């Protein structure tokens, strides 16, 4: 029995080796971009069918025989795979044998001749054996075959896919391999169904273990030398700013107006940069150093802001900590000082950019290839570097400031979801997820503060050349994320709808045919609109009917008389106020049109009208004179009837 099993494995391995040799010799087209098809593997499939299983069936019945066959095929495939992997580098052209082998396994697994997850077991081992550059090539293969290798038996493959991709993500650096990490995530998102719960945090747990460690600064006494140094620095900043004002005073003034429009904090930022007004520095002594609010007239210095700024990360990683009133007030104070500093730095950047733009326009410098919208795509955010020596450089980085603002927007949206109005929208859920429904309710005061902060950050992110585009992108992502938050609050109900049955489809077709069928002509009932004008005989004579003189000639004044009489009868016979008002409107329109036509040849009769609104009988009785003159082809009143002054009027 063992000899027979070893012989079957050997035969299978030999068939695979022969197929790989044929591919290398050019008999089969192969490569990462070209997948093998079933016709290319006819000989191999016939070899699998010819494996001696008759004797196995005498001892193993049903699934046992099937599992034995699967085990032998897997053993043969692994032998060939390990042999090729040990003897060939992934950069060697001969490594194409591995890609061909994976295609073979994919096809025979779809035909249920081996374990469905065998291909991803091999891919998992391949990823573990390669460097990061080698893993890129493996992912090139996976991305080119994604639709085919995930089309069948996905339930047997999903856990292996998830495990192998997560292991790869642990090896990758979010800072140095940002694009590759994105490729891995996109592969997972495209492979798994939209409503899959494998990556959903149903329990609402936060990564509170992600602690941001930073230096604890000792308060430094202000010595005369330090004061002199501070004055020297302020002097240099003032001189630099004055030079920028001389070169581009108009642009600096515009930036100041923009800052003034954004509030008192923006005004203080300009004052702090220009240095025309001294403000006392906040005290750093005592326990109130971190929680004390800075006056709106001046942003805190970097030493004061450093511990306040990095302490905000504790709340970003664990938003539920803000349920404590004291921590929420501390967060509000720290965020206000941080945004004040951001605006101050932004003012310096705007002044520098305006001066640089003015200089470049004078020199006629051409635009560089790297400038423009491509800058946003080149950013990456490593793990925070919290050294005090790097703090000022980080604050000067626009990408860093934007990242902090986006973190704040996410946290503010979380707080606003706890407001009474937001909670009321989730009160009618059929199957609520209790883990993500908190008992804490945000007060009206804090809700107003959160809304103001969101508006303030939105205006800040929208500043600059590419600010509006960046904020629109962030706002779109956060808006769509609210739908996923509600989906998780509903315990992740199924997104995909069940396919309709064949009977429902047939019934829908029959109903559509009955509705769209041409029905027989029916007699008109009371209240039905007469549609005979749509018949063929009316359509044929439609153009001739449009040419009838009644469509382009001016009617006679007398033609309105009978219609006005009919309107009077409708007014007298009206059964309700609505019908009466409609008849009065018709009569008023007819009388106004009569007066308008009578003005041309019967203007003298207007003196005989006692009531312009009720009775126009004198005009209708007058008739038009036969000897009425024509002016430019238009009938007008005679000189005896209309004076010159009346004609001009």
Coordinates of C-alpha atoms in Angstrom, one line a residue:
X1 CA 0.0 0.0 0.0
X2 CA 2.8 2.4 0.9
X3 CA 4.7 1.5 -2.2
X4 CA 1.6 2.1 -4.3
X5 CA 1.1 5.5 -2.7
X6 CA 4.7 6.4 -3.2
X7 CA 4.4 5.4 -6.8
X8 CA 1.3 7.6 -7.3
X9 CA 3.1 10.6 -5.8
X10 CA 6.1 10.0 -7.9
X11 CA 4.1 9.7 -11.1
X12 CA 2.2 13.0 -10.2
X13 CA 5.5 14.8 -9.5
X14 CA 7.0 13.5 -12.7
X15 CA 4.0 14.8 -14.7
X16 CA 4.4 18.2 -13.1
X17 CA 8.1 18.3 -13.9
X18 CA 7.4 17.3 -17.5
X19 CA 4.8 20.1 -17.8
X20 CA 7.1 22.7 -16.3
X21 CA 9.9 21.6 -18.8
X22 CA 7.5 21.9 -21.7
X23 CA 6.6 25.4 -20.6
X24 CA 10.3 26.4 -20.2
X25 CA 11.0 25.0 -23.7
X26 CA 8.4 27.2 -25.2
X27 CA 5.6 24.8 -25.9
X28 CA 3.3 26.7 -23.4
X29 CA 3.1 30.4 -23.1
X30 CA 3.8 31.4 -19.5
X31 CA 4.6 34.4 -17.3
X32 CA 3.1 36.6 -14.6
X33 CA 1.0 38.4 -17.1
X34 CA -0.2 35.3 -18.9
X35 CA -2.1 32.7 -17.0
X36 CA -2.3 29.1 -18.0
X37 CA -5.7 27.8 -19.2
X38 CA -7.3 24.4 -19.0
X39 CA -6.4 23.3 -22.6
X40 CA -2.8 23.8 -21.6
X41 CA -3.2 21.1 -18.9
X42 CA -5.1 18.4 -20.7
X43 CA -2.3 15.9 -20.5
X44 CA -1.7 16.6 -16.8
X45 CA -5.4 16.1 -16.0
X46 CA -5.5 12.9 -17.9
X47 CA -2.5 11.7 -15.9
X48 CA -4.4 12.5 -12.6
X49 CA -7.4 10.6 -13.8
X50 CA -5.2 7.6 -14.6
X51 CA -3.9 7.4 -11.0
X52 CA -4.5 3.8 -9.6
X53 CA -7.4 4.4 -7.2
X54 CA -9.2 1.1 -7.7
X55 CA -7.3 -0.6 -5.0
X56 CA -7.7 2.3 -2.7
X57 CA -11.5 2.1 -3.0
X58 CA -11.5 -1.3 -1.4
X59 CA -10.2 0.0 1.9
X60 CA -11.3 3.6 1.9
X61 CA -14.9 4.5 1.1
X62 CA -16.3 7.8 0.0
X63 CA -14.5 10.9 1.5
X64 CA -11.6 8.8 2.7
X65 CA -10.6 7.9 -0.9
X66 CA -11.0 11.6 -1.9
X67 CA -8.9 12.8 1.0
X68 CA -6.2 10.3 0.1
X69 CA -6.1 11.5 -3.5
X70 CA -5.9 15.1 -2.3
X71 CA -3.1 14.3 0.1
X72 CA -1.0 12.6 -2.7
X73 CA -1.5 15.5 -5.1
X74 CA -0.6 18.0 -2.4
X75 CA 2.5 16.0 -1.5
X76 CA 3.6 15.9 -5.2
X77 CA 3.0 19.6 -5.7
X78 CA 4.9 20.5 -2.5
X79 CA 7.8 18.4 -3.6
X80 CA 8.0 20.2 -6.9
X81 CA 7.4 23.6 -5.3
X82 CA 10.1 23.1 -2.6
X83 CA 12.6 21.8 -5.1
X84 CA 12.1 24.8 -7.4
X85 CA 12.1 27.3 -4.5
X86 CA 15.3 25.9 -3.1
X87 CA 17.2 25.9 -6.4
X88 CA 16.0 29.1 -8.1
X89 CA 16.0 32.7 -7.2
X90 CA 12.8 34.8 -7.7
X91 CA 14.9 37.1 -10.0
X92 CA 16.0 34.2 -12.2
X93 CA 13.9 33.7 -15.4
X94 CA 13.7 30.0 -14.5
X95 CA 11.5 30.9 -11.5
X96 CA 8.7 31.0 -14.0
X97 CA 8.2 27.4 -13.2
X98 CA 6.8 28.4 -9.8
X99 CA 4.2 30.7 -11.4
X100 CA 3.2 27.9 -13.8
X101 CA 2.9 25.5 -10.9
X102 CA 0.6 27.9 -9.1
X103 CA -1.5 28.2 -12.2
X104 CA -1.7 24.4 -12.3
X105 CA -2.8 24.2 -8.7
X106 CA -5.4 26.9 -9.2
X107 CA -7.0 25.0 -12.2
X108 CA -7.1 21.6 -10.6
X109 CA -8.4 23.1 -7.3
X110 CA -11.3 24.7 -9.3
X111 CA -12.0 21.3 -10.7
X112 CA -12.0 19.8 -7.2
X113 CA -9.0 17.5 -7.8
X114 CA -7.1 18.9 -4.8
X115 CA -7.6 21.0 -1.7
X116 CA -9.1 24.4 -2.6
X117 CA -6.7 26.3 -0.3
X118 CA -3.6 24.6 -1.6
X119 CA -2.6 27.5 -3.8
X120 CA -2.7 30.0 -0.9
X121 CA -0.8 27.6 1.3
X122 CA 2.0 27.7 -1.3
X123 CA 1.7 31.5 -1.6
X124 CA 2.0 31.8 2.1
X125 CA 5.2 29.8 2.2
X126 CA 6.5 31.7 -0.8
X127 CA 5.9 35.1 1.0
X128 CA 7.7 33.8 4.1
X129 CA 10.7 32.8 2.1
X130 CA 11.2 36.1 0.1
X131 CA 12.5 39.5 0.9
X132 CA 10.3 42.6 0.6
X133 CA 11.3 43.0 -3.1
X134 CA 10.5 39.4 -3.7
X135 CA 7.1 39.8 -2.1
X136 CA 6.4 42.6 -4.5
X137 CA 6.7 40.2 -7.4
X138 CA 4.6 37.6 -5.6
X139 CA 1.9 40.3 -5.3
X140 CA 2.2 41.1 -8.9
X141 CA 1.2 37.5 -9.6
X142 CA -1.7 37.6 -7.0
X143 CA -3.1 40.8 -8.4
X144 CA -3.0 39.5 -12.0
X145 CA -4.9 36.3 -10.9
X146 CA -7.1 37.7 -8.2
X147 CA -10.4 37.2 -9.9
X148 CA -9.7 33.7 -11.0
X149 CA -8.2 32.3 -7.8
X150 CA -11.0 33.8 -5.6
X151 CA -13.9 33.0 -7.8
X152 CA -14.6 29.4 -6.5
X153 CA -14.4 27.9 -3.0
X154 CA -13.7 31.2 -1.3
X155 CA -14.9 30.0 2.1
X156 CA -12.1 27.5 2.1
X157 CA -9.6 30.1 1.1
X158 CA -10.6 33.3 3.0
X159 CA -8.8 32.5 6.3
X160 CA -5.6 31.5 4.5
X161 CA -5.7 34.8 2.5
X162 CA -6.3 36.8 5.6
X163 CA -3.5 35.1 7.6
X164 CA -0.9 35.4 4.8
X165 CA -1.7 39.1 4.2
X166 CA -1.6 40.0 7.8
X167 CA 1.7 38.3 8.3
X168 CA 3.1 40.3 5.3
X169 CA 1.7 43.5 6.8
X170 CA 3.6 42.9 10.0
X171 CA 6.8 42.7 8.1
X172 CA 6.2 45.9 6.1
X173 CA 7.0 49.4 7.4
X174 CA 4.1 51.9 7.2
X175 CA 6.7 54.6 6.5
X176 CA 9.0 53.0 4.0
X177 CA 6.5 50.6 2.3
X178 CA 3.4 52.7 2.3
X179 CA 2.5 51.9 -1.3
X180 CA 3.0 48.2 -0.8
X181 CA 0.9 48.2 2.3
X182 CA -1.8 49.9 0.2
X183 CA -1.6 47.2 -2.4
X184 CA -2.1 44.5 0.2
X185 CA -5.1 46.2 1.7
X186 CA -6.6 46.8 -1.8
X187 CA -6.1 43.1 -2.6
X188 CA -8.0 42.1 0.6
X189 CA -10.8 44.6 0.0
X190 CA -11.3 43.4 -3.6
X191 CA -11.1 39.7 -2.6
X192 CA -13.5 39.7 0.4
X193 CA -17.2 40.5 0.0
X194 CA -18.3 43.9 0.9
X195 CA -20.3 42.7 4.0
X196 CA -17.6 40.4 5.3
X197 CA -17.1 40.7 9.1
X198 CA -13.6 39.5 9.3
X199 CA -12.1 43.0 9.7
X200 CA -15.0 44.6 11.6
X201 CA -14.3 45.7 15.2
X202 CA -17.8 44.6 16.4
X203 CA -16.9 45.1 20.1
X204 CA -15.7 48.6 19.6
X205 CA -12.3 48.1 21.2
X206 CA -9.7 50.9 20.9
X207 CA -6.0 50.4 20.6
X208 CA -5.3 52.0 23.9
X209 CA -1.9 50.2 24.1
X210 CA -0.5 52.5 21.5
X211 CA 1.1 54.9 24.0
X212 CA 2.9 58.0 22.6
X213 CA 6.0 58.5 24.8
X214 CA 7.5 62.0 24.9
X215 CA 10.1 63.9 27.0
X216 CA 9.2 65.5 30.2
X217 CA 10.7 69.0 30.1
X218 CA 11.9 70.8 33.3
X219 CA 10.8 74.4 33.6
X220 CA 13.8 76.6 32.7
X221 CA 14.4 79.8 34.6
X222 CA 14.6 82.9 32.5
X223 CA 18.1 84.3 32.8
X224 CA 19.3 87.7 31.4
X225 CA 21.3 85.8 28.7
X226 CA 18.2 83.9 27.7
X227 CA 16.1 87.0 27.6
X228 CA 18.7 88.7 25.4
X229 CA 18.7 85.6 23.1
X230 CA 14.9 85.7 22.9
X231 CA 15.0 89.4 22.0
X232 CA 17.7 88.7 19.4
X233 CA 15.5 85.9 17.9
X234 CA 12.5 88.2 17.9
X235 CA 14.5 90.9 16.2
X236 CA 15.7 88.5 13.5
X237 CA 12.1 87.3 12.9
X238 CA 10.9 90.9 12.8
X239 CA 13.6 91.9 10.3
X240 CA 12.8 88.9 8.1
X241 CA 9.2 89.7 8.2
X242 CA 9.8 93.3 7.3
X243 CA 11.9 92.3 4.3
X244 CA 9.0 90.1 3.2
X245 CA 6.6 93.0 3.7
X246 CA 8.8 95.3 1.5
X247 CA 8.9 92.7 -1.3
X248 CA 5.3 91.7 -1.3
X249 CA 3.3 94.0 1.0
X250 CA 0.1 93.4 -0.9
X251 CA 0.2 89.6 -0.4
X252 CA 1.1 89.9 3.3
X253 CA -1.9 92.3 3.7
X254 CA -4.2 89.8 2.0
X255 CA -2.9 87.0 4.3
X256 CA -3.6 89.1 7.3
X257 CA -7.1 89.8 6.1
X258 CA -7.7 86.1 5.7
X259 CA -6.4 85.4 9.2
X260 CA -8.6 88.2 10.6
X261 CA -11.7 86.7 9.0
X262 CA -11.0 83.4 10.8
X263 CA -11.2 84.9 14.3
X264 CA -9.2 86.3 17.1
X265 CA -6.7 83.5 17.0
X266 CA -5.8 84.3 13.4
X267 CA -5.3 88.0 14.4
X268 CA -3.0 87.0 17.2
X269 CA -1.0 84.9 14.9
X270 CA -0.1 87.8 12.7
X271 CA 0.8 89.9 15.7
X272 CA 3.1 87.1 17.0
X273 CA 4.9 86.8 13.6
X274 CA 5.4 90.5 13.0
X275 CA 6.4 91.1 16.6
X276 CA 4.9 94.5 17.0
X277 CA 3.4 93.7 20.4
X278 CA 4.8 91.9 23.4
X279 CA 2.6 89.6 25.5
X280 CA 3.6 88.0 28.8
X281 CA 4.5 84.3 28.4
X282 CA 2.3 81.8 30.3
X283 CA 3.7 80.5 33.4
X284 CA 5.0 76.9 33.3
X285 CA 5.3 76.5 37.1
X286 CA 2.7 74.7 39.2
X287 CA 0.2 72.0 38.4
X288 CA -1.8 74.3 36.1
X289 CA 0.8 74.5 33.5
X290 CA -0.7 72.0 31.1
X291 CA -4.4 72.9 31.7
X292 CA -4.1 76.7 31.8
X293 CA -5.6 78.4 28.8
X294 CA -3.4 80.7 26.7
X295 CA -4.9 84.1 25.9
X296 CA -6.2 84.4 22.4
X297 CA -3.8 87.3 21.7
X298 CA -0.8 85.0 21.4
X299 CA 0.0 81.3 20.7
X300 CA 2.1 79.4 23.3
X301 CA 5.8 78.9 22.7
X302 CA 7.2 75.5 21.6
X303 CA 8.4 74.5 25.1
X304 CA 5.0 75.2 26.6
X305 CA 3.1 73.5 23.7
X306 CA 5.3 70.4 23.5
X307 CA 3.8 68.4 26.5
X308 CA 0.3 69.8 25.8
X309 CA 0.4 68.7 22.1
X310 CA 1.7 65.2 22.6
X311 CA -0.7 64.6 25.5
X312 CA -3.5 64.8 23.0
X313 CA -2.5 61.5 21.5
X314 CA -3.8 59.7 24.6
X315 CA -7.3 60.9 23.7
X316 CA -6.9 60.2 20.0
X317 CA -6.0 56.5 20.7
X318 CA -8.8 56.1 23.3
X319 CA -11.8 58.5 22.6
X320 CA -13.9 57.1 25.5
X321 CA -11.5 58.7 27.9
X322 CA -13.2 62.0 27.1
X323 CA -16.3 60.8 28.9
X324 CA -14.6 62.2 32.0
X325 CA -15.4 65.9 32.3
X326 CA -11.9 66.8 33.5
X327 CA -10.1 65.1 30.6
X328 CA -12.6 66.6 28.1
X329 CA -11.8 70.1 29.4
X330 CA -8.1 69.3 29.3
X331 CA -8.5 68.2 25.7
X332 CA -10.4 71.4 24.8
X333 CA -7.7 73.6 26.2
X334 CA -4.8 71.6 24.5
X335 CA -6.6 71.6 21.2
X336 CA -7.3 75.3 21.3
X337 CA -3.6 76.1 21.9
X338 CA -2.5 73.6 19.2
X339 CA -4.8 75.2 16.6
X340 CA -3.6 78.6 17.6
X341 CA 0.0 77.5 17.0
X342 CA -1.0 75.9 13.7
X343 CA -2.5 79.2 12.5
X344 CA 0.6 81.1 13.5
X345 CA 2.9 78.7 11.6
X346 CA 0.5 78.8 8.6
X347 CA 0.9 82.6 8.6
X348 CA 4.7 82.3 8.4
X349 CA 4.4 79.7 5.6
X350 CA 2.0 82.0 3.7
X351 CA 4.4 84.9 4.0
X352 CA 7.3 82.8 2.9
X353 CA 5.4 81.4 -0.1
X354 CA 4.2 84.8 -1.2
X355 CA 7.7 86.2 -1.0
X356 CA 9.1 83.1 -2.9
X357 CA 6.4 83.5 -5.5
X358 CA 7.2 87.2 -6.0
X359 CA 10.9 86.4 -6.4
X360 CA 10.3 83.5 -8.8
X361 CA 8.0 85.7 -11.0
X362 CA 10.8 88.3 -11.2
X363 CA 13.5 85.7 -12.1
X364 CA 11.2 83.8 -14.4
X365 CA 11.8 80.5 -12.8
X366 CA 10.2 77.6 -14.6
X367 CA 7.9 75.2 -12.7
X368 CA 9.6 72.1 -11.4
X369 CA 8.4 68.6 -12.3
X370 CA 7.7 67.7 -8.7
X371 CA 5.5 70.8 -8.0
X372 CA 1.7 70.6 -8.1
X373 CA -0.8 68.0 -7.1
X374 CA 1.7 65.2 -7.1
X375 CA 3.1 66.5 -3.8
X376 CA 0.1 65.2 -1.8
X377 CA 0.5 61.7 -3.2
X378 CA 4.2 61.6 -2.1
X379 CA 3.5 62.1 1.6
X380 CA 3.9 59.4 4.2
X381 CA 3.4 59.4 7.9
X382 CA 5.8 57.3 10.0
X383 CA 5.5 56.6 13.7
X384 CA 5.6 59.9 15.5
X385 CA 9.0 61.2 16.4
X386 CA 8.4 62.9 19.8
X387 CA 11.9 64.3 20.4
X388 CA 11.8 68.0 21.6
X389 CA 14.6 68.8 19.1
X390 CA 12.4 67.7 16.2
X391 CA 9.2 69.3 17.4
X392 CA 9.6 72.7 15.7
X393 CA 10.5 71.0 12.4
X394 CA 7.4 68.8 12.7
X395 CA 5.2 71.8 13.3
X396 CA 6.6 73.4 10.2
X397 CA 5.6 70.4 8.1
X398 CA 2.2 71.0 6.4
X399 CA 1.6 67.3 6.0
X400 CA 2.1 66.8 9.8
X401 CA -0.3 69.5 10.7
X402 CA -2.9 68.2 8.3
X403 CA -2.6 64.7 9.8
X404 CA -3.3 66.0 13.3
X405 CA -6.3 68.0 12.0
X406 CA -7.7 64.8 10.4
X407 CA -7.2 63.0 13.7
X408 CA -9.2 65.7 15.4
X409 CA -12.0 65.6 12.9
X410 CA -12.4 61.8 13.5
X411 CA -12.5 62.3 17.2
X412 CA -15.0 65.2 16.9
X413 CA -17.3 63.1 14.7
X414 CA -17.2 60.5 17.4
X415 CA -18.2 63.0 20.0
X416 CA -21.0 64.4 17.9
X417 CA -22.4 60.9 17.4
X418 CA -23.1 60.9 21.2
X419 CA -25.2 64.1 21.0
X420 CA -28.9 63.7 21.8
X421 CA -30.0 64.3 18.1
X422 CA -27.6 61.7 16.8
X423 CA -28.6 59.1 19.4
X424 CA -32.3 59.7 18.5
X425 CA -31.5 58.5 14.9
X426 CA -30.2 55.2 16.2
X427 CA -33.1 54.5 18.6
X428 CA -35.1 52.5 16.0
X429 CA -32.5 49.9 15.1
X430 CA -33.9 46.4 14.9
X431 CA -30.8 44.6 16.1
X432 CA -28.6 47.2 17.8
X433 CA -25.0 46.4 18.7
X434 CA -24.8 47.2 22.4
X435 CA -21.0 47.2 22.3
X436 CA -20.8 50.4 20.3
X437 CA -23.8 52.2 21.9
X438 CA -22.5 54.2 24.9
X439 CA -24.5 55.5 27.8
X440 CA -22.6 58.8 27.8
X441 CA -24.5 61.7 26.2
X442 CA -22.8 64.9 25.0
X443 CA -24.1 68.1 26.5
X444 CA -25.4 70.9 24.3
X445 CA -22.5 73.1 25.3
X446 CA -19.9 70.5 24.3
X447 CA -21.9 69.7 21.2
X448 CA -21.7 73.3 20.1
X449 CA -18.0 73.4 20.9
X450 CA -17.4 70.3 18.8
X451 CA -19.3 71.8 15.9
X452 CA -17.3 75.0 16.1
X453 CA -14.1 73.0 16.2
X454 CA -15.1 71.1 13.1
X455 CA -15.9 74.3 11.2
X456 CA -12.6 75.9 12.3
X457 CA -10.5 72.9 11.2
X458 CA -12.4 72.7 7.9
X459 CA -11.6 76.3 7.2
X460 CA -8.0 75.7 8.2
X461 CA -7.6 72.7 5.9
X462 CA -9.2 74.5 3.0
X463 CA -6.5 77.2 3.0
X464 CA -3.6 77.2 0.5
X465 CA -3.2 76.2 -3.1
X466 CA -4.4 72.6 -2.7
X467 CA -6.3 73.0 0.6
X468 CA -9.8 72.8 -0.9
X469 CA -9.0 69.7 -2.8
X470 CA -7.5 68.1 0.3
X471 CA -10.4 69.0 2.6
X472 CA -13.0 67.8 0.0
X473 CA -11.1 64.4 -0.1
X474 CA -11.1 64.1 3.7
X475 CA -14.7 65.2 4.1
X476 CA -15.8 62.7 1.5
X477 CA -14.0 59.8 3.3
X478 CA -15.4 60.8 6.7
X479 CA -18.9 61.2 5.4
X480 CA -18.9 57.7 3.9
X481 CA -17.4 56.3 7.1
X482 CA -20.5 57.4 8.9
X483 CA -22.5 54.9 6.9
X484 CA -20.1 52.1 8.0
X485 CA -20.5 53.3 11.6
X486 CA -24.3 52.9 11.4
X487 CA -23.9 49.5 9.7
X488 CA -21.7 48.3 12.6
X489 CA -24.3 49.8 15.1
X490 CA -26.9 47.6 13.4
X491 CA -24.8 44.5 14.1
X492 CA -23.6 44.3 10.4
X493 CA -26.7 43.1 8.6
X494 CA -26.2 41.4 5.2
X495 CA -25.5 43.8 2.4
X496 CA -26.0 41.5 -0.5
X497 CA -29.6 40.8 -1.5
X498 CA -30.6 37.3 -2.3
X499 CA -31.1 36.6 -6.0
X500 CA -34.7 36.5 -7.2
X501 CA -36.2 33.1 -8.2
X502 CA -36.9 32.1 -11.7
X503 CA -40.6 32.2 -11.0
X504 CA -40.5 35.8 -9.7
X505 CA -38.5 36.8 -12.9
X506 CA -41.1 35.1 -15.1
X507 CA -44.0 36.8 -13.3
X508 CA -42.3 40.2 -13.6
X509 CA -41.9 39.6 -17.3
X510 CA -45.6 38.7 -17.7
X511 CA -46.7 41.8 -15.8
X512 CA -44.5 44.0 -17.9
X513 CA -45.9 42.6 -21.1
X514 CA -49.5 43.1 -19.9
X515 CA -48.8 46.7 -18.9
X516 CA -47.0 47.6 -22.1
X517 CA -49.5 45.7 -24.4
X518 CA -51.6 47.8 -26.8
X519 CA -55.1 47.7 -25.4
X520 CA -58.3 48.0 -27.4
X521 CA -60.0 51.3 -27.8
X522 CA -62.5 52.0 -25.1
X523 CA -65.4 54.4 -25.0
X524 CA -64.8 57.6 -23.2
X525 CA -66.1 57.8 -19.7
X526 CA -67.2 60.8 -17.7
X527 CA -64.1 62.9 -16.8
X528 CA -61.8 61.2 -19.3
X529 CA -59.7 63.4 -21.5
X530 CA -60.4 63.1 -25.2
X531 CA -57.2 61.8 -26.9
X532 CA -58.5 61.4 -30.4
X533 CA -56.1 64.1 -31.5
X534 CA -53.4 61.4 -31.1
X535 CA -54.9 59.2 -33.8
X536 CA -53.3 58.7 -37.1
X537 CA -55.7 60.9 -39.1
X538 CA -55.1 63.8 -36.8
X539 CA -51.4 63.3 -36.8
X540 CA -51.3 63.3 -40.6
X541 CA -53.2 66.6 -40.7
X542 CA -51.3 68.1 -37.8
X543 CA -49.0 70.3 -39.8
X544 CA -51.9 71.7 -41.9
X545 CA -53.8 72.4 -38.7
X546 CA -50.9 74.5 -37.4
X547 CA -51.0 76.6 -40.6
X548 CA -54.6 77.6 -39.9
X549 CA -54.9 81.4 -39.7
X550 CA -56.3 81.2 -36.2
X551 CA -52.9 80.4 -35.0
X552 CA -51.2 83.7 -36.2
X553 CA -54.0 86.3 -36.9
X554 CA -55.2 88.8 -34.3
X555 CA -58.8 87.9 -33.2
X556 CA -61.6 90.4 -33.4
X557 CA -62.7 92.2 -30.2
X558 CA -66.3 90.8 -30.6
X559 CA -64.9 87.2 -30.5
X560 CA -64.4 87.6 -26.7
X561 CA -67.9 88.7 -26.0
X562 CA -69.5 85.2 -26.0
X563 CA -66.7 83.8 -24.0
X564 CA -67.1 86.5 -21.4
X565 CA -70.9 85.7 -21.2
X566 CA -70.1 82.0 -20.7
X567 CA -67.7 83.0 -17.9
X568 CA -70.5 85.0 -16.2
X569 CA -72.8 82.0 -16.3
X570 CA -70.1 79.8 -14.7
X571 CA -69.6 82.4 -12.0
X572 CA -73.3 82.3 -11.2
X573 CA -73.5 78.5 -11.4
X574 CA -70.4 77.8 -9.4
X575 CA -70.9 75.3 -6.6
X576 CA -67.9 76.1 -4.5
X577 CA -65.4 79.0 -4.1
X578 CA -62.6 77.2 -6.0
X579 CA -64.8 76.9 -9.2
X580 CA -65.9 80.5 -8.8
X581 CA -62.4 81.8 -8.5
X582 CA -61.4 79.9 -11.6
X583 CA -64.2 81.4 -13.6
X584 CA -63.4 84.9 -12.3
X585 CA -59.8 84.5 -13.4
X586 CA -61.0 83.4 -16.9
X587 CA -63.3 86.4 -17.2
X588 CA -60.6 88.8 -16.0
X589 CA -58.2 87.5 -18.6
X590 CA -60.7 87.7 -21.4
X591 CA -61.7 91.3 -20.5
X592 CA -58.1 92.4 -20.3
X593 CA -57.4 91.0 -23.8
X594 CA -60.5 92.7 -25.1
X595 CA -59.4 96.1 -23.7
X596 CA -55.9 95.5 -25.2
X597 CA -57.3 94.9 -28.7
X598 CA -59.9 97.7 -28.4
X599 CA -57.2 100.2 -27.6
X600 CA -56.1 100.2 -31.3
X601 CA -59.3 101.3 -33.0
X602 CA -61.9 102.0 -30.2
X603 CA -60.0 104.1 -27.8
X604 CA -62.6 106.9 -27.9
X605 CA -65.2 104.4 -26.6
X606 CA -63.3 104.0 -23.4
X607 CA -65.0 107.2 -22.1
X608 CA -68.4 105.4 -22.2
X609 CA -67.2 102.6 -20.0
X610 CA -68.6 103.0 -16.5
X611 CA -67.0 99.9 -15.1
X612 CA -63.9 98.5 -16.8
X613 CA -64.1 95.3 -14.7
X614 CA -67.8 94.3 -15.2
X615 CA -69.2 95.6 -18.5
X616 CA -67.5 96.2 -21.9
X617 CA -70.8 96.3 -23.9
X618 CA -70.1 99.8 -25.4
X619 CA -66.9 98.6 -27.0
X620 CA -68.5 95.5 -28.5
X621 CA -71.4 97.6 -29.9
X622 CA -69.2 100.2 -31.5
X623 CA -67.7 97.8 -34.1
X624 CA -64.7 98.8 -36.2
X625 CA -65.1 101.6 -38.8
X626 CA -64.8 100.4 -42.4
X627 CA -62.7 103.4 -43.5
X628 CA -60.1 102.8 -40.7
X629 CA -56.6 103.8 -42.0
X630 CA -53.6 101.4 -42.0
X631 CA -50.1 102.4 -40.7
X632 CA -47.4 99.9 -41.7
X633 CA -50.0 97.3 -42.5
X634 CA -51.6 97.6 -39.0
X635 CA -55.1 98.9 -38.5
X636 CA -55.2 102.0 -36.3
X637 CA -58.0 104.4 -35.2
X638 CA -58.9 107.3 -37.6
X639 CA -57.9 110.8 -36.9
X640 CA -61.5 111.7 -36.0
X641 CA -61.6 109.1 -33.3
X642 CA -58.1 109.3 -31.8
X643 CA -56.2 112.5 -31.3
X644 CA -52.4 112.9 -31.7
X645 CA -51.8 112.9 -28.0
X646 CA -54.0 109.8 -27.6
X647 CA -52.1 108.0 -30.4
X648 CA -48.7 108.8 -28.7
X649 CA -50.0 107.4 -25.5

